[in-house]
Coordinates of C-alpha atoms and ligand atoms in Angstrom, one line a residue:
X385 CA 25.6 -22.0 -11.2
X386 CA 24.1 -24.0 -8.3
X387 CA 21.2 -26.2 -9.2
X388 CA 18.3 -26.9 -6.8
X389 CA 15.3 -29.1 -7.2
X390 CA 12.5 -28.0 -4.9
X391 CA 9.8 -30.3 -3.6
X392 CA 6.6 -28.6 -2.4
X393 CA 3.1 -27.5 -3.3
X394 CA 2.0 -24.3 -5.1
X395 CA -0.6 -22.3 -3.2
X396 CA -2.8 -19.5 -4.5
X397 CA -3.1 -17.1 -1.6
X398 CA -6.0 -14.7 -1.8
X399 CA -5.5 -11.9 0.7
X400 CA -8.7 -10.2 1.8
X401 CA -8.3 -7.0 3.9
X402 CA -11.4 -7.0 6.1
X403 CA -13.4 -4.0 6.8
X404 CA -13.5 -3.6 10.6
X405 CA -16.7 -1.6 10.6
X406 CA -19.0 -3.9 8.8
X407 CA -17.8 -7.2 10.1
X408 CA -18.6 -8.5 13.6
X409 CA -15.5 -9.5 15.4
X410 CA -15.6 -10.9 18.9
X411 CA -12.7 -10.7 21.2
X412 CA -12.0 -13.7 23.4
X413 CA -10.4 -13.9 26.8
X414 CA -7.0 -14.2 25.2
X415 CA -7.5 -11.0 23.2
X416 CA -7.8 -12.9 20.0
X417 CA -10.4 -11.6 17.5
X418 CA -12.8 -14.0 16.0
X419 CA -15.0 -13.4 13.0
X420 CA -18.3 -15.2 12.9
X421 CA -18.5 -16.6 9.4
X422 CA -21.7 -18.5 10.1
X423 CA -24.0 -18.9 7.1
X424 CA -26.9 -16.9 8.6
X425 CA -27.4 -14.5 5.7
X426 CA -25.0 -11.9 7.0
X427 CA -22.4 -10.5 4.6
X428 CA -18.7 -9.7 5.1
X429 CA -17.0 -6.8 3.5
X430 CA -13.4 -6.2 2.6
X431 CA -11.3 -3.2 1.4
X432 CA -8.9 -4.9 -1.0
X433 CA -8.1 -8.3 -2.5
X434 CA -4.7 -9.3 -3.6
X435 CA -4.0 -12.8 -4.9
X436 CA -0.5 -14.1 -5.0
X437 CA 1.2 -17.4 -5.5
X438 CA 2.5 -18.8 -2.2
X439 CA 3.9 -22.0 -0.8
X440 CA 6.6 -23.5 -2.9
X441 CA 6.5 -20.5 -5.4
X442 CA 8.1 -18.4 -2.6
X443 CA 11.0 -20.8 -2.3
X444 CA 11.4 -20.8 -6.1
X445 CA 11.3 -17.0 -6.2
X446 CA 13.8 -16.5 -3.3
X447 CA 16.3 -19.0 -4.8
X448 CA 16.0 -17.7 -8.3
X449 CA 16.5 -14.1 -7.1
X450 CA 19.7 -15.4 -5.3
X451 CA 21.0 -16.4 -8.8
X452 CA 20.4 -20.1 -8.2
X453 CA 19.0 -22.4 -11.0
X454 CA 15.9 -23.6 -9.2
X455 CA 12.9 -25.6 -10.4
X456 CA 10.0 -27.4 -8.8
X457 CA 9.8 -31.2 -9.0
X458 CA 7.0 -32.3 -11.3
X459 CA 5.5 -28.9 -12.1
X460 CA 6.0 -26.7 -15.1
X461 CA 6.1 -23.6 -12.9
X462 CA 9.1 -21.3 -13.4
X463 CA 10.4 -18.0 -12.2
X464 CA 11.4 -16.0 -15.2
X465 CA 12.3 -12.3 -15.6
X466 CA 11.1 -11.4 -12.1
X467 CA 7.8 -13.3 -12.4
X468 CA 6.4 -16.5 -11.2
X469 CA 4.8 -18.3 -14.2
X470 CA 2.5 -21.2 -13.2
X471 CA 0.7 -22.4 -16.3
X472 CA -1.2 -25.7 -15.9
X473 CA 0.0 -26.0 -12.3
X474 CA -2.2 -27.6 -9.7
X475 CA -2.7 -25.1 -6.8
X476 CA -4.2 -25.2 -3.4
X477 CA -6.3 -22.1 -2.5
X478 CA -6.0 -20.3 0.8
X479 CA -8.0 -17.3 1.8
X480 CA -5.9 -15.1 4.1
X481 CA -8.2 -12.8 6.1
X482 CA -6.3 -9.7 7.2
X483 CA -7.7 -7.5 10.0
X484 CA -5.5 -4.9 11.6
X485 CA -2.2 -6.6 12.1
X486 CA -3.4 -10.1 12.1
X487 CA -4.0 -12.8 9.6
X488 CA -6.1 -15.9 9.7
X489 CA -6.4 -18.6 7.1
X490 CA -9.4 -20.2 5.5
X491 CA -8.3 -23.2 3.5
X492 CA -10.5 -24.6 0.8
X493 CA -8.7 -28.0 1.0
X494 CA -5.5 -29.6 2.2
X495 CA -2.7 -29.8 -0.3
X496 CA -2.3 -33.0 -2.2
X497 CA 0.8 -35.2 -1.9
X498 CA 3.8 -33.4 -3.5
X499 CA 5.1 -34.8 -6.8
X500 CA 8.5 -36.4 -7.2
X501 CA 9.9 -36.5 -10.7
X502 CA 13.6 -37.5 -11.1
X503 CA 15.4 -34.6 -12.8
X504 CA 17.2 -35.1 -16.1
X505 CA 20.3 -33.5 -14.7
X506 CA 21.5 -34.1 -11.2
X507 CA 20.9 -31.0 -8.9
X508 CA 23.4 -30.0 -6.2
X509 CA 20.5 -30.0 -3.7
X510 CA 17.0 -31.3 -3.3
X511 CA 15.1 -28.8 -1.1
X512 CA 11.9 -30.0 0.6
X513 CA 10.1 -26.9 1.8
X514 CA 7.4 -26.7 4.4
X515 CA 4.6 -26.7 1.8
X516 CA 5.6 -30.2 0.8
X517 CA 3.4 -33.1 1.8
X518 CA 5.5 -36.2 1.5
X519 CA 4.0 -39.6 1.0
X520 CA 6.0 -42.7 2.0
X521 CA 6.4 -43.5 -1.7
X522 CA 7.9 -40.1 -2.6
X523 CA 10.2 -40.3 0.5
X524 CA 11.5 -43.7 -0.8
X525 CA 12.0 -42.4 -4.3
X526 CA 13.9 -39.3 -3.0
X527 CA 16.2 -41.5 -0.9
X528 CA 16.7 -43.9 -3.8
X529 CA 17.7 -40.9 -5.9
X530 CA 20.1 -39.6 -3.3
X531 CA 21.8 -43.0 -3.1
X532 CA 22.3 -43.0 -6.8
X533 CA 23.3 -39.4 -7.3
X534 CA 26.1 -39.1 -4.7
X535 CA 26.7 -35.4 -5.4
X536 CA 23.2 -34.4 -4.6
X537 CA 22.4 -33.3 -1.0
X538 CA 19.1 -33.0 0.8
X539 CA 17.9 -30.0 2.7
X540 CA 14.6 -30.4 4.6
X541 CA 12.4 -27.6 6.1
X542 CA 10.4 -29.3 8.9
X543 CA 7.4 -27.5 10.4
X544 CA 4.5 -28.3 12.7
X545 CA 2.7 -30.1 10.0
X546 CA 5.5 -32.5 9.4
X547 CA 4.8 -35.8 11.1
X548 CA 8.3 -36.3 12.5
X549 CA 7.4 -39.7 14.0
X550 CA 6.4 -41.3 10.7
X551 CA 9.1 -43.7 9.6
X552 CA 9.5 -42.3 6.1
X553 CA 9.9 -38.8 7.5
X554 CA 12.5 -40.1 10.0
X555 CA 14.3 -41.7 7.1
X556 CA 14.4 -38.4 5.1
X557 CA 15.7 -36.6 8.2
X558 CA 18.5 -39.1 8.5
X559 CA 19.5 -38.5 4.9
X560 CA 19.4 -34.7 5.3
X561 CA 22.6 -32.6 5.1
X562 CA 20.8 -29.5 6.4
X563 CA 17.6 -29.2 8.5
X564 CA 15.6 -26.0 8.8
X565 CA 12.8 -26.0 11.3
X566 CA 10.4 -23.6 13.0
X567 CA 9.0 -26.2 15.4
X568 CA 10.4 -26.5 19.0
X569 CA 9.4 -30.1 18.9
X570 CA 12.2 -31.0 16.5
X571 CA 14.6 -32.4 19.1
X572 CA 17.2 -33.9 16.8
X573 CA 20.8 -33.2 17.9
X574 CA 21.8 -32.1 14.5
X575 CA 22.9 -28.5 13.9
X576 CA 19.9 -27.0 12.2
X577 CA 18.6 -23.6 11.3
X578 CA 16.0 -22.7 13.8
X579 CA 13.3 -20.1 13.0
X580 CA 11.2 -18.8 15.9
X581 CA 8.8 -15.9 16.3
X582 CA 11.6 -13.3 16.6
X583 CA 14.9 -15.1 16.1
X584 CA 16.8 -17.1 13.5
X585 CA 19.6 -19.3 14.8
X586 CA 22.3 -21.4 13.2
X587 CA 25.6 -22.8 14.6
X588 CA 25.5 -20.5 17.6
X589 CA 24.7 -17.4 15.5
X590 CA 21.4 -15.6 16.3
X591 CA 19.7 -12.6 14.7
X592 CA 16.3 -11.0 15.7
X593 CA 13.6 -10.4 13.2
X594 CA 10.1 -9.0 13.3
X595 CA 7.3 -8.2 11.0
X596 CA 5.9 -5.5 13.3
X597 CA 4.9 -2.3 11.4
X598 CA 5.0 -4.0 8.1
X599 CA 2.3 -2.8 5.8
X600 CA 2.1 -6.1 3.9
X601 CA 0.5 -8.7 6.1
X602 CA 2.5 -11.9 5.4
X603 CA 1.3 -15.0 7.0
X604 CA 3.7 -16.8 9.4
X605 CA 3.9 -19.6 6.8
X606 CA 4.9 -17.3 4.0
X607 CA 7.5 -15.3 6.0
X608 CA 9.0 -18.5 7.3
X609 CA 9.3 -19.8 3.8
X610 CA 11.1 -16.7 2.8
X611 CA 13.5 -17.0 5.7
X612 CA 14.2 -20.7 5.2
X613 CA 14.8 -20.4 1.5
X614 CA 17.0 -17.3 2.0
X615 CA 19.2 -19.0 4.7
X616 CA 19.4 -22.1 2.6
X617 CA 20.2 -20.2 -0.6
X618 CA 22.9 -18.1 1.1
X619 CA 24.5 -21.1 2.7
X620 CA 24.8 -23.1 -0.5
X621 CA 26.3 -20.0 -2.2
X622 CA 29.0 -20.2 0.5
X623 CA 28.0 -17.3 2.7
X624 CA 29.1 -17.4 6.4
X625 CA 26.3 -18.5 8.7
X626 CA 26.0 -15.1 10.3
X627 CA 25.6 -13.4 7.0
X628 CA 23.1 -16.0 5.8
X629 CA 20.9 -15.1 8.8
X630 CA 21.2 -11.4 8.2
X631 CA 20.2 -11.9 4.5
X632 CA 17.2 -13.9 5.6
X633 CA 16.1 -11.3 8.1
X634 CA 16.5 -8.5 5.6
X635 CA 14.5 -10.5 3.0
X636 CA 11.6 -11.3 5.3
X637 CA 11.5 -7.7 6.7
X638 CA 11.7 -5.9 3.4
X639 CA 9.8 -8.2 1.2
X640 CA 6.4 -7.4 -0.1
X641 CA 3.7 -9.9 -0.8
X642 CA 5.0 -12.0 -3.7
X643 CA 8.0 -9.8 -4.2
X644 CA 11.2 -10.8 -2.4
X645 CA 14.6 -9.1 -3.1
X646 CA 17.6 -9.9 -5.2
X647 CA 20.7 -11.0 -3.4
X648 CA 22.6 -7.9 -4.4
X649 CA 19.9 -5.6 -3.0
X650 CA 19.9 -7.5 0.3
X651 CA 23.7 -7.4 0.5
X652 CA 23.7 -3.6 -0.1
X653 CA 21.0 -3.0 2.5
X654 CA 23.0 -5.0 5.1
X655 CA 26.3 -3.4 4.2
X656 CA 24.8 0.0 4.6
X657 CA 24.8 0.4 8.3
X658 CA 23.4 3.9 8.3
X659 CA 20.4 2.7 6.3
X660 CA 19.7 0.0 8.8
X661 CA 19.9 2.4 11.8
X662 CA 17.6 4.8 10.1
X663 CA 15.2 2.2 9.1
X664 CA 15.1 0.8 12.7
X665 CA 14.5 4.0 14.4
X666 CA 11.8 4.9 11.9
X667 CA 10.2 1.6 12.4
X668 CA 9.8 1.9 16.1
X669 CA 8.0 5.3 16.2
X670 CA 7.3 7.5 13.3
X671 CA 6.4 4.8 10.8
X672 CA 3.7 3.5 13.1
X673 CA 2.2 7.0 13.7
X674 CA 2.0 8.0 10.0
X675 CA 0.7 4.6 8.9
X676 CA -2.1 4.8 11.5
X677 CA -2.9 8.4 10.5
X678 CA -3.0 7.4 6.8
X679 CA -5.2 4.4 7.6
X680 CA -7.7 6.6 9.5
X681 CA -7.7 9.1 6.6
X682 CA -8.6 6.3 4.3
X683 CA -11.4 4.9 6.4
X684 CA -13.8 3.1 4.2
X685 CA -16.8 5.2 3.1
X686 CA -15.3 8.5 4.0
X687 CA -13.6 11.2 2.0
X688 CA -11.3 14.1 2.6
X689 CA -12.6 17.7 2.2
X690 CA -10.2 20.1 0.5
X691 CA -10.9 23.5 2.1
X692 CA -7.4 24.8 1.5
X693 CA -7.8 27.3 -1.3
X694 CA -5.0 29.8 -1.2
X695 CA -5.7 33.5 -0.8
X696 CA -5.7 34.0 -4.6
X697 CA -8.2 31.2 -5.3
X698 CA -10.6 32.2 -2.6
X699 CA -10.4 35.8 -3.8
X700 CA -11.5 34.7 -7.3
X701 CA -14.4 32.6 -5.9
X702 CA -15.7 35.4 -3.7
X703 CA -15.2 38.1 -6.3
X704 CA -17.4 36.1 -8.8
X705 CA -20.2 36.2 -6.2
X706 CA -19.6 39.8 -5.0
X707 CA -18.7 38.5 -1.5
X708 CA -16.2 40.7 0.4
X709 CA -12.8 39.0 0.6
X710 CA -11.8 39.7 4.2
X711 CA -10.7 37.5 7.0
X712 CA -14.1 37.3 8.7
X713 CA -15.9 36.2 5.5
X714 CA -13.2 33.6 4.8
X715 CA -13.6 32.3 8.3
X716 CA -17.4 32.2 8.2
X717 CA -17.3 30.4 4.9
X718 CA -15.0 27.6 6.2
X719 CA -17.0 27.5 9.4
X720 CA -20.1 26.4 7.4
X721 CA -18.4 23.3 6.2
X722 CA -16.8 22.4 9.6
X723 CA -20.1 22.9 11.5
X724 CA -22.2 20.8 9.1
X725 CA -24.1 18.2 11.0
X726 CA -22.7 14.6 10.7
X727 CA -19.6 15.9 8.9
X728 CA -17.6 13.2 10.6
X729 CA -19.9 10.5 9.1
X730 CA -18.7 11.3 5.6
X731 CA -15.3 13.0 6.1
X732 CA -12.2 11.6 7.8
X733 CA -10.0 14.7 7.3
X734 CA -10.1 18.3 6.2
X735 CA -7.2 20.1 4.4
X736 CA -6.8 23.6 5.7
X737 CA -5.0 26.7 4.5
X738 CA -2.6 28.4 6.9
X739 CA -4.9 31.2 7.7
X740 CA -7.8 28.8 8.5
X741 CA -5.6 26.6 10.7
X742 CA -5.1 29.7 12.9
X743 CA -8.8 30.7 13.1
X744 CA -11.4 29.6 15.6
X745 CA -14.8 28.0 15.6
X746 CA -17.8 29.6 17.3
X747 CA -17.1 27.7 20.5
X748 CA -13.7 29.4 20.9
X749 CA -11.7 26.4 20.1
X750 CA -9.4 26.8 17.1
X751 CA -10.6 24.9 14.1
X752 CA -8.0 22.1 14.4
X753 CA -9.2 21.3 17.9
X754 CA -12.8 21.8 17.0
X755 CA -12.5 19.3 14.1
X756 CA -10.5 16.9 16.3
X757 CA -13.3 16.9 18.9
X758 CA -15.6 15.8 16.1
X759 CA -13.2 13.0 15.1
X760 CA -11.9 14.7 12.0
X761 CA -8.2 14.9 11.3
X762 CA -6.8 18.3 10.1
X763 CA -4.3 18.6 7.3
X764 CA -2.5 21.6 5.9
X765 CA -1.6 22.8 2.4
X766 CA 2.1 23.5 2.6
X767 CA 3.0 24.3 -1.0
X768 CA 3.3 27.9 -1.9
X769 CA 1.9 27.9 -5.3
X770 CA 3.1 27.5 -8.9
X771 CA 5.9 29.5 -10.5
X772 CA 7.3 29.4 -14.0
X773 CA 10.6 27.7 -14.9
X774 CA 13.2 30.3 -16.0
X775 CA 13.2 29.2 -19.6
X776 CA 9.8 27.8 -20.3
X777 CA 6.1 28.4 -19.9
X778 CA 5.7 25.3 -17.7
X779 CA 5.5 25.6 -13.9
X780 CA 6.9 24.0 -10.8
X781 CA 5.6 24.2 -7.2
X782 CA 7.5 26.2 -4.7
X783 CA 7.6 26.1 -0.9
X784 CA 10.5 23.8 0.1
X785 CA 12.4 26.6 1.9
X786 CA 11.9 26.4 5.6
X787 CA 9.3 23.6 5.1
X788 CA 10.7 21.4 8.0
X789 CA 10.2 24.2 10.4
X790 CA 6.7 25.0 9.2
X791 CA 5.8 21.3 9.5
X792 CA 7.1 21.2 13.1
X793 CA 4.8 24.1 13.9
X794 CA 1.8 22.6 12.1
X795 CA 2.4 19.3 14.0
X796 CA 2.4 21.2 17.3
X797 CA -0.8 22.9 16.3
X798 CA -2.4 19.5 15.7
X799 CA -2.2 18.9 12.0
X800 CA -1.4 15.3 11.1
X801 CA -1.2 15.4 7.3
X802 CA -0.2 17.8 4.6
X803 CA -0.8 18.4 0.9
X804 CA 1.4 19.6 -2.0
X805 CA 0.0 20.1 -5.4
X806 CA 2.0 20.0 -8.7
X807 CA 0.1 20.9 -11.8
X808 CA 0.7 19.8 -15.4
X809 CA -1.0 21.2 -18.5
X810 CA -1.4 18.7 -21.3
X811 CA -0.8 20.6 -24.6
X812 CA 1.0 19.9 -27.8
X813 CA 4.3 20.7 -26.1
X814 CA 3.7 19.9 -22.5
X815 CA 4.2 18.4 -19.9
X816 CA 7.9 18.0 -20.8
X817 CA 10.0 15.3 -19.2
X818 CA 12.0 18.0 -17.5
X819 CA 8.8 19.5 -15.9
X820 CA 7.6 16.1 -14.8
X821 CA 11.0 15.1 -13.4
X822 CA 11.5 18.4 -11.5
X823 CA 8.0 18.5 -10.0
X824 CA 8.3 14.8 -8.9
X825 CA 11.7 15.4 -7.3
X826 CA 10.1 18.3 -5.4
X827 CA 7.1 16.2 -4.4
X828 CA 9.4 13.5 -3.1
X829 CA 11.5 16.0 -1.1
X830 CA 8.3 17.4 0.4
X831 CA 7.1 13.9 1.3
X832 CA 10.4 13.1 3.0
X833 CA 10.2 16.3 5.1
X834 CA 6.7 15.5 6.1
X835 CA 7.4 11.9 7.2
X836 CA 10.4 13.1 9.2
X837 CA 8.0 15.3 11.2
X838 CA 5.4 12.5 11.6
X839 CA 3.1 14.1 9.1
X840 CA 1.4 12.1 6.3
X841 CA 2.1 13.6 3.0
X842 CA -0.6 13.8 0.3
X843 CA 1.3 14.0 -2.9
X844 CA -0.8 15.6 -5.6
X845 CA 0.3 15.6 -9.2
X846 CA -2.6 17.0 -11.1
X847 CA -2.9 16.8 -14.9
X848 CA -5.3 19.7 -15.2
X849 CA -8.7 19.1 -16.8
X850 CA -8.6 22.3 -18.8
X851 CA -7.3 21.2 -22.2
X852 CA -8.4 19.7 -25.5
X853 CA -6.5 16.4 -25.1
X854 CA -8.1 13.0 -25.6
X855 CA -8.6 10.4 -22.9
X856 CA -5.8 8.3 -24.6
X857 CA -3.4 11.2 -24.1
X858 CA -4.4 11.5 -20.5
X859 CA -3.8 7.7 -20.0
X860 CA -0.3 8.2 -21.4
X861 CA 0.6 11.3 -19.4
X862 CA -0.9 10.4 -16.1
X863 CA 0.9 7.1 -16.3
X864 CA 4.2 8.8 -17.1
X865 CA 3.8 11.3 -14.2
X866 CA 2.9 8.5 -11.7
X867 CA 5.9 6.4 -12.8
X868 CA 8.2 9.3 -12.3
X869 CA 6.6 10.2 -9.0
X870 CA 6.9 6.7 -7.5
X871 CA 10.4 6.4 -8.7
X872 CA 11.4 9.6 -6.9
X873 CA 9.5 8.6 -3.8
X874 CA 11.4 5.3 -3.7
X875 CA 14.7 7.2 -4.1
X876 CA 13.8 9.2 -1.0
X877 CA 12.8 6.0 0.8
X878 CA 9.3 7.2 1.4
X879 CA 7.2 4.9 3.5
X880 CA 4.3 4.4 1.1
X881 CA 2.1 3.0 3.8
X882 CA 2.2 6.4 5.4
X883 CA 1.6 8.4 2.1
X884 CA -1.5 9.2 0.1
X885 CA -1.8 9.9 -3.6
X886 CA -4.2 12.7 -4.7
X887 CA -4.7 12.5 -8.4
X888 CA -6.9 13.5 -11.3
X889 CA -9.4 11.1 -12.8
X890 CA -8.4 9.9 -16.3
X891 CA -10.7 11.6 -18.8
X892 CA -10.6 13.7 -21.9
X893 CA -9.8 17.4 -21.5
X894 CA -12.6 19.9 -20.8
X895 CA -12.3 21.5 -24.2
X896 CA -12.1 18.2 -26.1
X897 CA -15.0 17.7 -28.4
X898 CA -15.4 14.0 -27.5
X899 CA -16.1 14.1 -23.8
X900 CA -15.5 10.9 -21.8
X901 CA -18.5 8.9 -20.5
X902 CA -18.4 7.8 -16.9
X903 CA -17.9 4.2 -18.1
X904 CA -14.8 5.3 -20.0
X905 CA -13.5 7.4 -17.1
X906 CA -14.0 4.6 -14.6
X907 CA -12.3 2.1 -16.8
X908 CA -9.3 4.3 -17.8
X909 CA -8.7 5.6 -14.3
X910 CA -8.8 2.0 -12.8
X911 CA -6.4 0.9 -15.5
X912 CA -3.9 3.7 -15.0
X913 CA -3.9 3.3 -11.3
X914 CA -3.5 -0.4 -11.3
X915 CA -0.6 -0.2 -13.7
X916 CA 1.3 2.7 -12.1
X917 CA 0.5 2.8 -8.3
X918 CA 2.4 0.4 -6.0
X919 CA 0.3 -1.8 -3.7
X920 CA 1.9 -0.6 -0.5
X921 CA 0.5 2.9 -0.9
X922 CA -1.9 3.9 1.9
X923 CA -4.6 5.1 -0.5
X924 CA -5.6 7.1 -3.5
X925 CA -7.9 10.1 -3.4
X926 CA -9.3 12.1 -6.3
X927 CA -9.5 15.8 -6.9
X928 CA -12.5 17.1 -8.8
X929 CA -10.4 19.5 -11.0
X930 CA -13.2 21.6 -12.4
X931 CA -15.6 18.7 -13.3
X932 CA -19.2 19.7 -12.6
X933 CA -20.6 18.6 -9.3
X934 CA -22.6 15.7 -10.7
X935 CA -19.9 14.7 -13.1
X936 CA -17.4 14.3 -10.2
X937 CA -19.9 12.1 -8.4
X938 CA -20.9 10.0 -11.4
X939 CA -17.2 9.5 -12.4
X940 CA -16.3 8.5 -8.8
X941 CA -19.1 5.9 -8.9
X942 CA -17.7 4.6 -12.2
X943 CA -14.2 4.3 -10.7
X944 CA -15.7 2.4 -7.7
X945 CA -17.5 0.0 -10.0
X946 CA -14.1 -1.0 -11.5
X947 CA -12.9 -1.9 -8.0
X948 CA -11.8 -3.4 -5.7
X949 CA -8.3 -2.0 -5.8
X950 CA -5.2 -2.9 -3.8
X951 CA -5.6 0.4 -1.9
X952 CA -8.6 2.2 -0.5
X953 CA -9.9 4.9 -3.0
X954 CA -12.0 7.9 -2.1
X955 CA -12.7 11.6 -3.0
X956 CA -10.9 14.7 -1.8
X957 CA -12.8 17.4 -3.6
X958 CA -12.8 21.1 -3.1
X959 CA -15.0 22.6 -5.8
X960 CA -17.3 19.6 -6.3
X961 CA -18.1 19.5 -2.6
X962 CA -18.2 23.2 -1.9
X963 CA -19.6 25.1 -4.9
X964 CA -23.3 24.5 -4.2
X965 CA -22.8 25.6 -0.6
X966 CA -21.0 28.8 -1.8
X967 CA -23.9 29.6 -4.1
X968 CA -26.4 29.1 -1.3
X969 CA -24.5 31.1 1.2
X970 CA -23.8 34.2 -1.0
X971 CA -21.7 35.7 1.8
X972 CA -24.7 36.0 4.1
X973 CA -24.8 34.0 7.3
X974 CA -28.5 34.0 7.3
X975 CA -28.1 31.4 4.5
X976 CA -25.7 29.3 6.5
X977 CA -28.1 26.4 7.1
X978 CA -29.1 26.3 3.5
X979 CA -25.4 26.2 2.6
X980 CA -24.8 23.3 5.1
X981 CA -27.6 21.4 3.5
X982 CA -26.2 21.8 0.0
X983 CA -22.8 20.7 1.2
X984 CA -24.2 17.7 3.0
X985 CA -26.1 16.7 -0.1
X986 CA -22.8 16.4 -1.9
X987 CA -21.2 14.5 0.9
X988 CA -24.0 12.0 0.9
X989 CA -24.0 11.6 -2.9
X990 CA -20.2 11.1 -3.0
X991 CA -20.1 8.7 0.0
X992 CA -22.8 6.7 -1.8
X993 CA -20.6 6.6 -4.9
X994 CA -17.9 4.8 -2.9
X995 CA -20.2 1.8 -2.8
X996 CA -20.0 -0.5 -5.8
X997 CA -23.0 -0.4 -8.2
X998 CA -25.0 1.9 -5.9
X999 CA -27.5 3.3 -8.4
Ligands
13P1770 P1 -10.7 20.4 -6.6 O1 -11.5 19.3 -6.2 O2 -11.5 21.7 -6.7 O3 -10.0 20.1 -7.9 O4 -9.6 20.7 -5.5 C1 -8.9 19.7 -5.0 C2 -7.6 20.2 -4.5 O5 -7.3 20.0 -3.4 C3 -6.7 20.8 -5.5 O6 -5.5 21.0 -5.0

């Protein structure tokens, strides 16, 4: 096994995704956005915060995942079982401010000089990465070591911060067997790996690379570290230069924050030409569209109204209130919600049922266009309800037949997202693994069909509230269902940045004696989501599932209080937003304004519950 000793500095990178609406950005003449961070009493908000180890830990991770025995000089940090472990390691903090597709960096301090500690056993290579800050003394010690250990070679990643004119740096360059650089000012005649904004070159080979359309915002520094360590690792394992560059490109483009790929995964991705072509064509068009739609749907402070009850569900609702269940009444009922003043202030999207998507607002526009004019995105429920499995009392969701054609039509009508609900009852014998598996496979197939038609899928696995289960059972089963779902979505290569999860809150069943308090629900829901939902997902929205109107709001507040999360989180209620309005309307349009007020009251309360600790 190849052995590499890396010299560099461990960073702690804290990624803060800034909230565009509540920060004041200024655009300069070069179209660069600036954020005024002056200490004038103003505050700055962010959607999510992710902290990762950066700097030399990236080099360590990449080389370890390539099957190389790598360690960092003078630090106890290791990469073990897929994890970077950095106990008692001195780190340098960097705050990475992310806004749209840009990052900028706020450094608390400059990194200290890197440590050199002669290894007990001679490595094949010493690798100085671009996080290293080399003092003259360390340079001298490394060169002394190289002179003693004739089989050890030196690779050196030189970037803009490396002072190439300093004599000790010149000396290291002269002793290097391989140079990697991302700075044009490195003018040495040596053959070296050159990384530029969109290319990687080595020995006359050249591949393009780009981080455009990537949901994870990697800094230039981190992506270059990934590329450099990948090329270096591949070359010392004996890969051809061209292949080393392809592996590096694949690793940079497919890596997530603090999660690069194994060599075998990268090799498979490169070998699979079809996969590459597919990924490329998606990348250029549809990925961008669905990611933008998903981002808009998850706008901070807004929720998604579910107004998509099927014919059967609306019939039950109307019947319970003696309201005639005919097309006109159904239209008038939906019209109340869509025409509520300031709807667009609280709602980013509305989920419609097929019939509603074909009906018109009072101004003659169809509802989809009417909502669009108000800045609200229309979505459509595309599943066709639950049916029993042949040999059990459990259910699966139907509607895959002809789905692609229906999605095409809905897209043409103006719908930009869709919803599919799978429902699981938690009893002493369900949900079975079979029912979970089958429903998640169907959800993933639906999500794939949606993304192929540029429609954002909302995947909704609902553990139904009606039951006598405990909150602990809910934690277990919601976790199981989410694991299975994200596994199936990965198999279908779903772009998670263009996909939204709609899920139940985690609480005890409605018929359980010991009901969960909001504090318990907030804590359990946050825990389950953090453990089972990948960071790349565009967002998480909650259904109300039969909770009372106030319970749904209080529990949403409790979840918010456990944030921030890696993804935006909001509400997507049907009953908990609409029920008071239905009661006020009573099927009589003379009560429409009263119904609108009742609806707006719920919107305001739930929007308030999206703000932390808003009592
Ligand atoms: P509830 O909020 O009434 O549970 O409805 C949400 C939904 O869309 C269920 O599919």
